[in-house]
Amino acid sequence: MALLLVFGVYPLLYSVWLSLQERSRATRQFEFVGLKQWAQALADSRTWDSFQVTLTYTLGCLAIQVVLGMAIALLLDTDRRGYGLLRSLMTLPLVVPPAVTGLMFLLMEDAQFGVLSYYLKLFGIIDPSNPLLANSSTALLGVMIADIWQWTPFMVLIFMAGLRALPKEPYEAAAIDGASAIQAFRMITLPLLGRVIAVAVLIRSIDLFRIYDYIYVMTSGGPGTDTETLSFYAGRLFTLANFPYAATLALLVLISLNVIASIFIKIFKVRF
């Protein structure tokens, strides 16, 4: 309870108080201004632009990670020799700090000597004259690649745990009835894994929506503000000592996450 109060409740209440203040540049004192910061945030076009970037990043990464995670989990769901080692190796990206992953992909996507940029240019996927992270149309994709590489194994582990817990009887009955592997997956596996998938999607959605590390290391919100997420925008305001406005944006992220998570839990009937 003490840890919860110190690291959870107090920062939340302080942020709420801070969002109702305005910091004087002359005296550096806080003055109560009510909902002025909230009105400014909701009227700020940059807030909505960063919200759109956040939503695009979240949905894009989530869709790819779910599909890749399920595909890899199905491939590794076997007791054949050597697959245990592969399952263990899948966890390696998860132990790398996100900042290190961002720096690694920053080098790999470098226009001059990046190995990833070289092969993307070789196969004609990107224009050699437009570096991946310097182009406004591909910069967010470049950041998403780093996130997908690091967190797809997380989805794989959750899906594999769900696959291992499935009963064998429905598959035996389906085999007797002549069902194909695709039919068994669509009619048996997916329905039985529904809640497992929902929990995995919920956890990753929350983590993706508040993304900061990769953006800070790889693009710093650029080019311009094309990769600036809500969390990064709030962090940038914090470095500029605009604490009340930064706290307001942070609370907007928290409120958005709670609303989205509540709707998701109600629709998919997720139980913990």
PDB file of C-alpha atoms in Angstrom:
ATOM      1  CA  MET A   1       0.000   0.000   0.000  1.00  0.00           C
ATOM      2  CA  ALA A   2       2.840   2.379   0.824  1.00  0.00           C
ATOM      3  CA  LEU A   3       4.507   1.740  -2.547  1.00  0.00           C
ATOM      4  CA  LEU A   4       1.181   2.210  -4.323  1.00  0.00           C
ATOM      5  CA  LEU A   5       0.596   5.522  -2.574  1.00  0.00           C
ATOM      6  CA  VAL A   6       4.123   6.831  -3.212  1.00  0.00           C
ATOM      7  CA  PHE A   7       4.562   5.688  -6.822  1.00  0.00           C
ATOM      8  CA  GLY A   8       0.961   5.628  -8.016  1.00  0.00           C
ATOM      9  CA  VAL A   9      -1.573   7.746  -6.196  1.00  0.00           C
ATOM     10  CA  TYR A  10       0.631  10.719  -5.269  1.00  0.00           C
ATOM     11  CA  PRO A  11       2.055  11.292  -8.800  1.00  0.00           C
ATOM     12  CA  LEU A  12      -1.468  11.032 -10.241  1.00  0.00           C
ATOM     13  CA  LEU A  13      -2.920  13.555  -7.799  1.00  0.00           C
ATOM     14  CA  TYR A  14       0.067  15.871  -8.285  1.00  0.00           C
ATOM     15  CA  SER A  15      -0.371  15.704 -12.073  1.00  0.00           C
ATOM     16  CA  VAL A  16      -4.050  16.597 -11.721  1.00  0.00           C
ATOM     17  CA  TRP A  17      -3.136  19.559  -9.508  1.00  0.00           C
ATOM     18  CA  LEU A  18      -0.390  20.600 -11.924  1.00  0.00           C
ATOM     19  CA  SER A  19      -2.776  20.525 -14.897  1.00  0.00           C
ATOM     20  CA  LEU A  20      -4.908  23.172 -13.168  1.00  0.00           C
ATOM     21  CA  GLN A  21      -1.983  25.557 -12.774  1.00  0.00           C
ATOM     22  CA  GLU A  22       0.017  27.922 -14.957  1.00  0.00           C
ATOM     23  CA  ARG A  23       3.727  28.618 -14.410  1.00  0.00           C
ATOM     24  CA  SER A  24       4.768  32.239 -14.543  1.00  0.00           C
ATOM     25  CA  ARG A  25       7.954  32.745 -16.538  1.00  0.00           C
ATOM     26  CA  ALA A  26       8.870  35.805 -14.512  1.00  0.00           C
ATOM     27  CA  THR A  27       8.369  34.501 -10.979  1.00  0.00           C
ATOM     28  CA  ARG A  28       8.466  30.752 -11.776  1.00  0.00           C
ATOM     29  CA  GLN A  29       5.489  30.350  -9.440  1.00  0.00           C
ATOM     30  CA  PHE A  30       2.350  28.364 -10.130  1.00  0.00           C
ATOM     31  CA  GLU A  31      -0.999  30.105 -10.397  1.00  0.00           C
ATOM     32  CA  PHE A  32      -4.400  28.422 -10.423  1.00  0.00           C
ATOM     33  CA  VAL A  33      -6.096  28.801 -13.846  1.00  0.00           C
ATOM     34  CA  GLY A  34      -8.751  26.069 -13.692  1.00  0.00           C
ATOM     35  CA  LEU A  35      -9.321  24.181 -16.943  1.00  0.00           C
ATOM     36  CA  LYS A  36      -7.314  26.559 -19.117  1.00  0.00           C
ATOM     37  CA  GLN A  37      -4.614  23.968 -19.839  1.00  0.00           C
ATOM     38  CA  TRP A  38      -7.237  21.370 -20.758  1.00  0.00           C
ATOM     39  CA  ALA A  39      -9.009  23.761 -23.122  1.00  0.00           C
ATOM     40  CA  GLN A  40      -5.689  24.685 -24.720  1.00  0.00           C
ATOM     41  CA  ALA A  41      -4.722  21.025 -25.153  1.00  0.00           C
ATOM     42  CA  LEU A  42      -8.035  20.102 -26.789  1.00  0.00           C
ATOM     43  CA  ALA A  43      -7.804  23.101 -29.119  1.00  0.00           C
ATOM     44  CA  ASP A  44      -4.152  22.459 -30.001  1.00  0.00           C
ATOM     45  CA  SER A  45      -3.834  20.984 -33.509  1.00  0.00           C
ATOM     46  CA  ARG A  46      -0.467  19.526 -32.558  1.00  0.00           C
ATOM     47  CA  THR A  47      -2.174  17.481 -29.834  1.00  0.00           C
ATOM     48  CA  TRP A  48      -4.540  15.921 -32.361  1.00  0.00           C
ATOM     49  CA  ASP A  49      -1.732  15.346 -34.850  1.00  0.00           C
ATOM     50  CA  SER A  50       0.302  13.526 -32.206  1.00  0.00           C
ATOM     51  CA  PHE A  51      -2.804  11.554 -31.224  1.00  0.00           C
ATOM     52  CA  GLN A  52      -3.209  10.467 -34.852  1.00  0.00           C
ATOM     53  CA  VAL A  53       0.440   9.409 -35.013  1.00  0.00           C
ATOM     54  CA  THR A  54       0.019   7.475 -31.756  1.00  0.00           C
ATOM     55  CA  LEU A  55      -3.093   5.712 -33.054  1.00  0.00           C
ATOM     56  CA  THR A  56      -1.443   4.850 -36.373  1.00  0.00           C
ATOM     57  CA  TYR A  57       1.637   3.507 -34.616  1.00  0.00           C
ATOM     58  CA  THR A  58      -0.425   1.456 -32.150  1.00  0.00           C
ATOM     59  CA  LEU A  59      -2.758  -0.121 -34.711  1.00  0.00           C
ATOM     60  CA  GLY A  60       0.010  -0.782 -37.237  1.00  0.00           C
ATOM     61  CA  CYS A  61       2.384  -2.469 -34.793  1.00  0.00           C
ATOM     62  CA  LEU A  62      -0.438  -4.373 -33.115  1.00  0.00           C
ATOM     63  CA  ALA A  63      -1.819  -5.850 -36.330  1.00  0.00           C
ATOM     64  CA  ILE A  64       1.593  -7.036 -37.530  1.00  0.00           C
ATOM     65  CA  GLN A  65       2.637  -8.383 -34.129  1.00  0.00           C
ATOM     66  CA  VAL A  66      -0.582 -10.377 -33.710  1.00  0.00           C
ATOM     67  CA  VAL A  67      -0.350 -11.952 -37.175  1.00  0.00           C
ATOM     68  CA  LEU A  68       3.385 -12.678 -36.960  1.00  0.00           C
ATOM     69  CA  GLY A  69       3.110 -13.830 -33.355  1.00  0.00           C
ATOM     70  CA  MET A  70       0.359 -16.322 -34.172  1.00  0.00           C
ATOM     71  CA  ALA A  71       2.173 -17.622 -37.263  1.00  0.00           C
ATOM     72  CA  ILE A  72       5.460 -18.160 -35.396  1.00  0.00           C
ATOM     73  CA  ALA A  73       3.656 -19.687 -32.402  1.00  0.00           C
ATOM     74  CA  LEU A  74       1.966 -22.230 -34.675  1.00  0.00           C
ATOM     75  CA  LEU A  75       5.326 -23.102 -36.264  1.00  0.00           C
ATOM     76  CA  LEU A  76       7.040 -23.564 -32.890  1.00  0.00           C
ATOM     77  CA  ASP A  77       4.172 -25.470 -31.275  1.00  0.00           C
ATOM     78  CA  THR A  78       5.826 -28.848 -31.635  1.00  0.00           C
ATOM     79  CA  ASP A  79       7.914 -31.245 -29.553  1.00  0.00           C
ATOM     80  CA  ARG A  80      10.416 -31.947 -32.318  1.00  0.00           C
ATOM     81  CA  ARG A  81      14.080 -31.893 -31.470  1.00  0.00           C
ATOM     82  CA  GLY A  82      15.696 -28.448 -31.555  1.00  0.00           C
ATOM     83  CA  TYR A  83      12.468 -26.462 -31.298  1.00  0.00           C
ATOM     84  CA  GLY A  84      12.962 -25.970 -27.552  1.00  0.00           C
ATOM     85  CA  LEU A  85      16.158 -24.065 -28.315  1.00  0.00           C
ATOM     86  CA  LEU A  86      14.318 -21.938 -30.883  1.00  0.00           C
ATOM     87  CA  ARG A  87      11.649 -21.107 -28.329  1.00  0.00           C
ATOM     88  CA  SER A  88      14.334 -20.032 -25.881  1.00  0.00           C
ATOM     89  CA  LEU A  89      16.064 -17.848 -28.484  1.00  0.00           C
ATOM     90  CA  MET A  90      12.752 -16.114 -29.170  1.00  0.00           C
ATOM     91  CA  THR A  91      12.977 -14.434 -25.754  1.00  0.00           C
ATOM     92  CA  LEU A  92      16.322 -12.723 -26.468  1.00  0.00           C
ATOM     93  CA  PRO A  93      14.890  -9.530 -28.028  1.00  0.00           C
ATOM     94  CA  LEU A  94      12.727  -9.018 -24.935  1.00  0.00           C
ATOM     95  CA  VAL A  95      15.722  -8.589 -22.630  1.00  0.00           C
ATOM     96  CA  VAL A  96      17.283  -5.834 -24.754  1.00  0.00           C
ATOM     97  CA  PRO A  97      16.477  -2.326 -23.425  1.00  0.00           C
ATOM     98  CA  PRO A  98      14.200  -0.431 -25.865  1.00  0.00           C
ATOM     99  CA  ALA A  99      16.713   2.439 -26.074  1.00  0.00           C
ATOM    100  CA  VAL A 100      19.418  -0.007 -27.194  1.00  0.00           C
ATOM    101  CA  THR A 101      17.037  -1.560 -29.726  1.00  0.00           C
ATOM    102  CA  GLY A 102      16.230   1.899 -31.061  1.00  0.00           C
ATOM    103  CA  LEU A 103      19.923   2.737 -31.426  1.00  0.00           C
ATOM    104  CA  MET A 104      20.583  -0.596 -33.147  1.00  0.00           C
ATOM    105  CA  PHE A 105      17.858  -0.008 -35.732  1.00  0.00           C
ATOM    106  CA  LEU A 106      18.918   3.613 -36.124  1.00  0.00           C
ATOM    107  CA  LEU A 107      22.273   2.315 -37.336  1.00  0.00           C
ATOM    108  CA  MET A 108      20.697  -0.448 -39.433  1.00  0.00           C
ATOM    109  CA  GLU A 109      18.427   2.074 -41.169  1.00  0.00           C
ATOM    110  CA  ASP A 110      21.168   4.644 -41.757  1.00  0.00           C
ATOM    111  CA  ALA A 111      21.127   5.881 -45.360  1.00  0.00           C
ATOM    112  CA  GLN A 112      24.908   5.510 -45.833  1.00  0.00           C
ATOM    113  CA  PHE A 113      25.935   2.246 -44.158  1.00  0.00           C
ATOM    114  CA  GLY A 114      22.747   0.720 -42.708  1.00  0.00           C
ATOM    115  CA  VAL A 115      22.326  -2.940 -43.656  1.00  0.00           C
ATOM    116  CA  LEU A 116      18.529  -2.750 -43.579  1.00  0.00           C
ATOM    117  CA  SER A 117      18.455   0.342 -45.785  1.00  0.00           C
ATOM    118  CA  TYR A 118      20.849  -1.351 -48.215  1.00  0.00           C
ATOM    119  CA  TYR A 119      18.549  -4.324 -48.819  1.00  0.00           C
ATOM    120  CA  LEU A 120      15.409  -2.160 -48.935  1.00  0.00           C
ATOM    121  CA  LYS A 121      17.079  -0.109 -51.678  1.00  0.00           C
ATOM    122  CA  LEU A 122      18.380  -3.250 -53.396  1.00  0.00           C
ATOM    123  CA  PHE A 123      14.871  -4.692 -53.760  1.00  0.00           C
ATOM    124  CA  GLY A 124      13.402  -1.334 -54.719  1.00  0.00           C
ATOM    125  CA  ILE A 125      11.232  -0.988 -51.630  1.00  0.00           C
ATOM    126  CA  ILE A 126      12.484   2.503 -50.786  1.00  0.00           C
ATOM    127  CA  ASP A 127      13.902   5.292 -52.908  1.00  0.00           C
ATOM    128  CA  PRO A 128      17.712   5.537 -52.522  1.00  0.00           C
ATOM    129  CA  SER A 129      17.455   9.342 -52.485  1.00  0.00           C
ATOM    130  CA  ASN A 130      15.019   9.294 -49.529  1.00  0.00           C
ATOM    131  CA  PRO A 131      16.449   7.762 -46.308  1.00  0.00           C
ATOM    132  CA  LEU A 132      13.960   5.683 -44.363  1.00  0.00           C
ATOM    133  CA  LEU A 133      13.971   7.786 -41.184  1.00  0.00           C
ATOM    134  CA  ALA A 134      14.366  11.142 -42.951  1.00  0.00           C
ATOM    135  CA  ASN A 135      11.313  10.745 -45.165  1.00  0.00           C
ATOM    136  CA  SER A 136       8.013  11.881 -43.650  1.00  0.00           C
ATOM    137  CA  SER A 137       6.118   9.051 -45.354  1.00  0.00           C
ATOM    138  CA  THR A 138       8.388   6.238 -44.102  1.00  0.00           C
ATOM    139  CA  ALA A 139       9.880   7.527 -40.824  1.00  0.00           C
ATOM    140  CA  LEU A 140       7.102   6.100 -38.657  1.00  0.00           C
ATOM    141  CA  LEU A 141       7.418   2.765 -40.447  1.00  0.00           C
ATOM    142  CA  GLY A 142      11.140   2.740 -39.649  1.00  0.00           C
ATOM    143  CA  VAL A 143      10.370   3.121 -35.951  1.00  0.00           C
ATOM    144  CA  MET A 144       7.634   0.477 -36.122  1.00  0.00           C
ATOM    145  CA  ILE A 145      10.123  -2.062 -37.498  1.00  0.00           C
ATOM    146  CA  ALA A 146      12.183  -1.808 -34.305  1.00  0.00           C
ATOM    147  CA  ASP A 147       9.088  -2.269 -32.126  1.00  0.00           C
ATOM    148  CA  ILE A 148       7.868  -5.233 -34.171  1.00  0.00           C
ATOM    149  CA  TRP A 149      11.256  -6.959 -33.956  1.00  0.00           C
ATOM    150  CA  GLN A 150      11.447  -6.571 -30.185  1.00  0.00           C
ATOM    151  CA  TRP A 151       7.873  -7.321 -29.117  1.00  0.00           C
ATOM    152  CA  THR A 152       6.622  -9.948 -31.553  1.00  0.00           C
ATOM    153  CA  PRO A 153       8.322 -12.623 -29.373  1.00  0.00           C
ATOM    154  CA  PHE A 154       6.121 -11.461 -26.483  1.00  0.00           C
ATOM    155  CA  MET A 155       3.029 -12.296 -28.529  1.00  0.00           C
ATOM    156  CA  VAL A 156       4.610 -15.601 -29.556  1.00  0.00           C
ATOM    157  CA  LEU A 157       5.142 -16.637 -25.918  1.00  0.00           C
ATOM    158  CA  ILE A 158       1.557 -15.797 -24.921  1.00  0.00           C
ATOM    159  CA  PHE A 159       0.053 -17.549 -27.959  1.00  0.00           C
ATOM    160  CA  MET A 160       2.245 -20.619 -27.442  1.00  0.00           C
ATOM    161  CA  ALA A 161       1.140 -20.870 -23.821  1.00  0.00           C
ATOM    162  CA  GLY A 162      -2.463 -20.737 -25.011  1.00  0.00           C
ATOM    163  CA  LEU A 163      -1.854 -23.353 -27.714  1.00  0.00           C
ATOM    164  CA  ARG A 164      -0.245 -25.730 -25.233  1.00  0.00           C
ATOM    165  CA  ALA A 165      -3.280 -25.438 -22.946  1.00  0.00           C
ATOM    166  CA  LEU A 166      -5.836 -26.330 -25.636  1.00  0.00           C
ATOM    167  CA  PRO A 167      -7.604 -29.701 -25.319  1.00  0.00           C
ATOM    168  CA  LYS A 168      -6.788 -32.391 -27.918  1.00  0.00           C
ATOM    169  CA  GLU A 169     -10.299 -33.887 -28.214  1.00  0.00           C
ATOM    170  CA  PRO A 170     -11.782 -31.221 -30.548  1.00  0.00           C
ATOM    171  CA  TYR A 171      -8.886 -31.669 -32.974  1.00  0.00           C
ATOM    172  CA  GLU A 172      -9.277 -35.451 -32.941  1.00  0.00           C
ATOM    173  CA  ALA A 173     -12.973 -35.110 -33.677  1.00  0.00           C
ATOM    174  CA  ALA A 174     -12.250 -32.612 -36.462  1.00  0.00           C
ATOM    175  CA  ALA A 175      -9.703 -34.980 -38.006  1.00  0.00           C
ATOM    176  CA  ILE A 176     -12.260 -37.811 -38.008  1.00  0.00           C
ATOM    177  CA  ASP A 177     -14.756 -35.505 -39.730  1.00  0.00           C
ATOM    178  CA  GLY A 178     -12.178 -34.726 -42.407  1.00  0.00           C
ATOM    179  CA  ALA A 179     -11.490 -31.116 -41.476  1.00  0.00           C
ATOM    180  CA  SER A 180      -8.373 -29.552 -42.989  1.00  0.00           C
ATOM    181  CA  ALA A 181      -5.679 -27.806 -40.936  1.00  0.00           C
ATOM    182  CA  ILE A 182      -6.997 -24.395 -42.006  1.00  0.00           C
ATOM    183  CA  GLN A 183     -10.564 -25.341 -41.064  1.00  0.00           C
ATOM    184  CA  ALA A 184      -9.416 -26.640 -37.674  1.00  0.00           C
ATOM    185  CA  PHE A 185      -7.506 -23.431 -37.046  1.00  0.00           C
ATOM    186  CA  ARG A 186     -10.446 -21.220 -38.031  1.00  0.00           C
ATOM    187  CA  MET A 187     -13.197 -23.200 -36.294  1.00  0.00           C
ATOM    188  CA  ILE A 188     -11.350 -24.536 -33.216  1.00  0.00           C
ATOM    189  CA  THR A 189      -8.061 -22.800 -32.490  1.00  0.00           C
ATOM    190  CA  LEU A 190      -9.136 -19.182 -32.933  1.00  0.00           C
ATOM    191  CA  PRO A 191     -12.368 -19.469 -30.883  1.00  0.00           C
ATOM    192  CA  LEU A 192     -10.594 -21.302 -28.051  1.00  0.00           C
ATOM    193  CA  LEU A 193      -7.740 -18.771 -28.048  1.00  0.00           C
ATOM    194  CA  GLY A 194     -10.102 -15.803 -28.150  1.00  0.00           C
ATOM    195  CA  ARG A 195      -9.536 -14.641 -24.583  1.00  0.00           C
ATOM    196  CA  VAL A 196      -5.787 -15.275 -24.749  1.00  0.00           C
ATOM    197  CA  ILE A 197      -5.544 -13.145 -27.882  1.00  0.00           C
ATOM    198  CA  ALA A 198      -7.704 -10.448 -26.275  1.00  0.00           C
ATOM    199  CA  VAL A 199      -5.458 -10.228 -23.207  1.00  0.00           C
ATOM    200  CA  ALA A 200      -2.308 -10.094 -25.362  1.00  0.00           C
ATOM    201  CA  VAL A 201      -3.808  -7.364 -27.548  1.00  0.00           C
ATOM    202  CA  LEU A 202      -4.876  -5.357 -24.495  1.00  0.00           C
ATOM    203  CA  ILE A 203      -1.429  -5.513 -22.860  1.00  0.00           C
ATOM    204  CA  ARG A 204       0.393  -4.558 -26.051  1.00  0.00           C
ATOM    205  CA  SER A 205      -2.100  -1.798 -26.896  1.00  0.00           C
ATOM    206  CA  ILE A 206      -1.462  -0.102 -23.563  1.00  0.00           C
ATOM    207  CA  ASP A 207       2.291  -0.378 -24.031  1.00  0.00           C
ATOM    208  CA  LEU A 208       2.206   0.844 -27.644  1.00  0.00           C
ATOM    209  CA  PHE A 209      -0.063   3.810 -26.924  1.00  0.00           C
ATOM    210  CA  ARG A 210       2.460   5.310 -24.514  1.00  0.00           C
ATOM    211  CA  ILE A 211       5.497   4.713 -26.742  1.00  0.00           C
ATOM    212  CA  TYR A 212       8.445   7.020 -26.113  1.00  0.00           C
ATOM    213  CA  ASP A 213      11.810   5.220 -26.186  1.00  0.00           C
ATOM    214  CA  TYR A 214      12.069   4.377 -29.887  1.00  0.00           C
ATOM    215  CA  ILE A 215      10.790   7.791 -30.959  1.00  0.00           C
ATOM    216  CA  TYR A 216      13.303   9.586 -28.740  1.00  0.00           C
ATOM    217  CA  VAL A 217      16.299   7.545 -29.916  1.00  0.00           C
ATOM    218  CA  MET A 218      15.495   7.117 -33.603  1.00  0.00           C
ATOM    219  CA  THR A 219      13.729  10.276 -34.820  1.00  0.00           C
ATOM    220  CA  SER A 220      13.162  12.691 -31.895  1.00  0.00           C
ATOM    221  CA  GLY A 221       9.679  13.188 -33.311  1.00  0.00           C
ATOM    222  CA  GLY A 222      10.937  14.152 -36.772  1.00  0.00           C
ATOM    223  CA  PRO A 223      11.095  14.846 -39.566  1.00  0.00           C
ATOM    224  CA  GLY A 224       9.158  17.862 -38.336  1.00  0.00           C
ATOM    225  CA  THR A 225       6.486  16.347 -36.095  1.00  0.00           C
ATOM    226  CA  ASP A 226       5.638  13.370 -38.336  1.00  0.00           C
ATOM    227  CA  THR A 227       6.600  10.775 -35.701  1.00  0.00           C
ATOM    228  CA  GLU A 228       5.700  12.776 -32.608  1.00  0.00           C
ATOM    229  CA  THR A 229       3.406  10.749 -30.334  1.00  0.00           C
ATOM    230  CA  LEU A 230       1.374  12.087 -27.436  1.00  0.00           C
ATOM    231  CA  SER A 231       3.860  10.785 -24.871  1.00  0.00           C
ATOM    232  CA  PHE A 232       6.788  12.274 -26.763  1.00  0.00           C
ATOM    233  CA  TYR A 233       4.992  15.603 -27.140  1.00  0.00           C
ATOM    234  CA  ALA A 234       4.374  15.670 -23.386  1.00  0.00           C
ATOM    235  CA  GLY A 235       8.029  14.806 -22.734  1.00  0.00           C
ATOM    236  CA  ARG A 236       9.210  17.562 -25.061  1.00  0.00           C
ATOM    237  CA  LEU A 237       7.059  20.105 -23.184  1.00  0.00           C
ATOM    238  CA  PHE A 238       8.494  18.845 -19.912  1.00  0.00           C
ATOM    239  CA  THR A 239      12.047  19.525 -21.126  1.00  0.00           C
ATOM    240  CA  LEU A 240      10.909  23.055 -22.008  1.00  0.00           C
ATOM    241  CA  ALA A 241       9.748  23.497 -18.386  1.00  0.00           C
ATOM    242  CA  ASN A 242       6.086  23.769 -19.429  1.00  0.00           C
ATOM    243  CA  PHE A 243       5.107  21.394 -16.628  1.00  0.00           C
ATOM    244  CA  PRO A 244       1.338  22.176 -16.398  1.00  0.00           C
ATOM    245  CA  TYR A 245       0.740  21.610 -20.106  1.00  0.00           C
ATOM    246  CA  ALA A 246       2.919  18.482 -20.107  1.00  0.00           C
ATOM    247  CA  ALA A 247       0.968  17.100 -17.137  1.00  0.00           C
ATOM    248  CA  THR A 248      -2.291  17.804 -18.985  1.00  0.00           C
ATOM    249  CA  LEU A 249      -1.133  15.847 -22.033  1.00  0.00           C
ATOM    250  CA  ALA A 250       0.064  12.986 -19.820  1.00  0.00           C
ATOM    251  CA  LEU A 251      -3.372  12.837 -18.202  1.00  0.00           C
ATOM    252  CA  LEU A 252      -4.982  12.846 -21.656  1.00  0.00           C
ATOM    253  CA  VAL A 253      -2.906   9.770 -22.498  1.00  0.00           C
ATOM    254  CA  LEU A 254      -4.036   8.121 -19.252  1.00  0.00           C
ATOM    255  CA  ILE A 255      -7.707   8.949 -19.871  1.00  0.00           C
ATOM    256  CA  SER A 256      -7.527   7.728 -23.477  1.00  0.00           C
ATOM    257  CA  LEU A 257      -5.957   4.452 -22.371  1.00  0.00           C
ATOM    258  CA  ASN A 258      -8.605   3.897 -19.713  1.00  0.00           C
ATOM    259  CA  VAL A 259     -11.459   4.587 -22.123  1.00  0.00           C
ATOM    260  CA  ILE A 260     -10.037   2.352 -24.859  1.00  0.00           C
ATOM    261  CA  ALA A 261      -9.190  -0.454 -22.396  1.00  0.00           C
ATOM    262  CA  SER A 262     -12.650  -0.300 -20.769  1.00  0.00           C
ATOM    263  CA  ILE A 263     -14.400  -0.525 -24.136  1.00  0.00           C
ATOM    264  CA  PHE A 264     -12.134  -3.370 -25.227  1.00  0.00           C
ATOM    265  CA  ILE A 265     -12.698  -5.326 -22.008  1.00  0.00           C
ATOM    266  CA  LYS A 266     -16.458  -4.889 -22.251  1.00  0.00           C
ATOM    267  CA  ILE A 267     -16.669  -5.907 -25.920  1.00  0.00           C
ATOM    268  CA  PHE A 268     -14.404  -8.952 -25.664  1.00  0.00           C
ATOM    269  CA  LYS A 269     -15.387  -9.819 -22.054  1.00  0.00           C
ATOM    270  CA  VAL A 270     -11.782 -10.058 -20.929  1.00  0.00           C
ATOM    271  CA  ARG A 271     -11.305 -11.497 -17.447  1.00  0.00           C
ATOM    272  CA  PHE A 272      -8.069 -11.411 -15.442  1.00  0.00           C
TER     273      PHE A 272
END
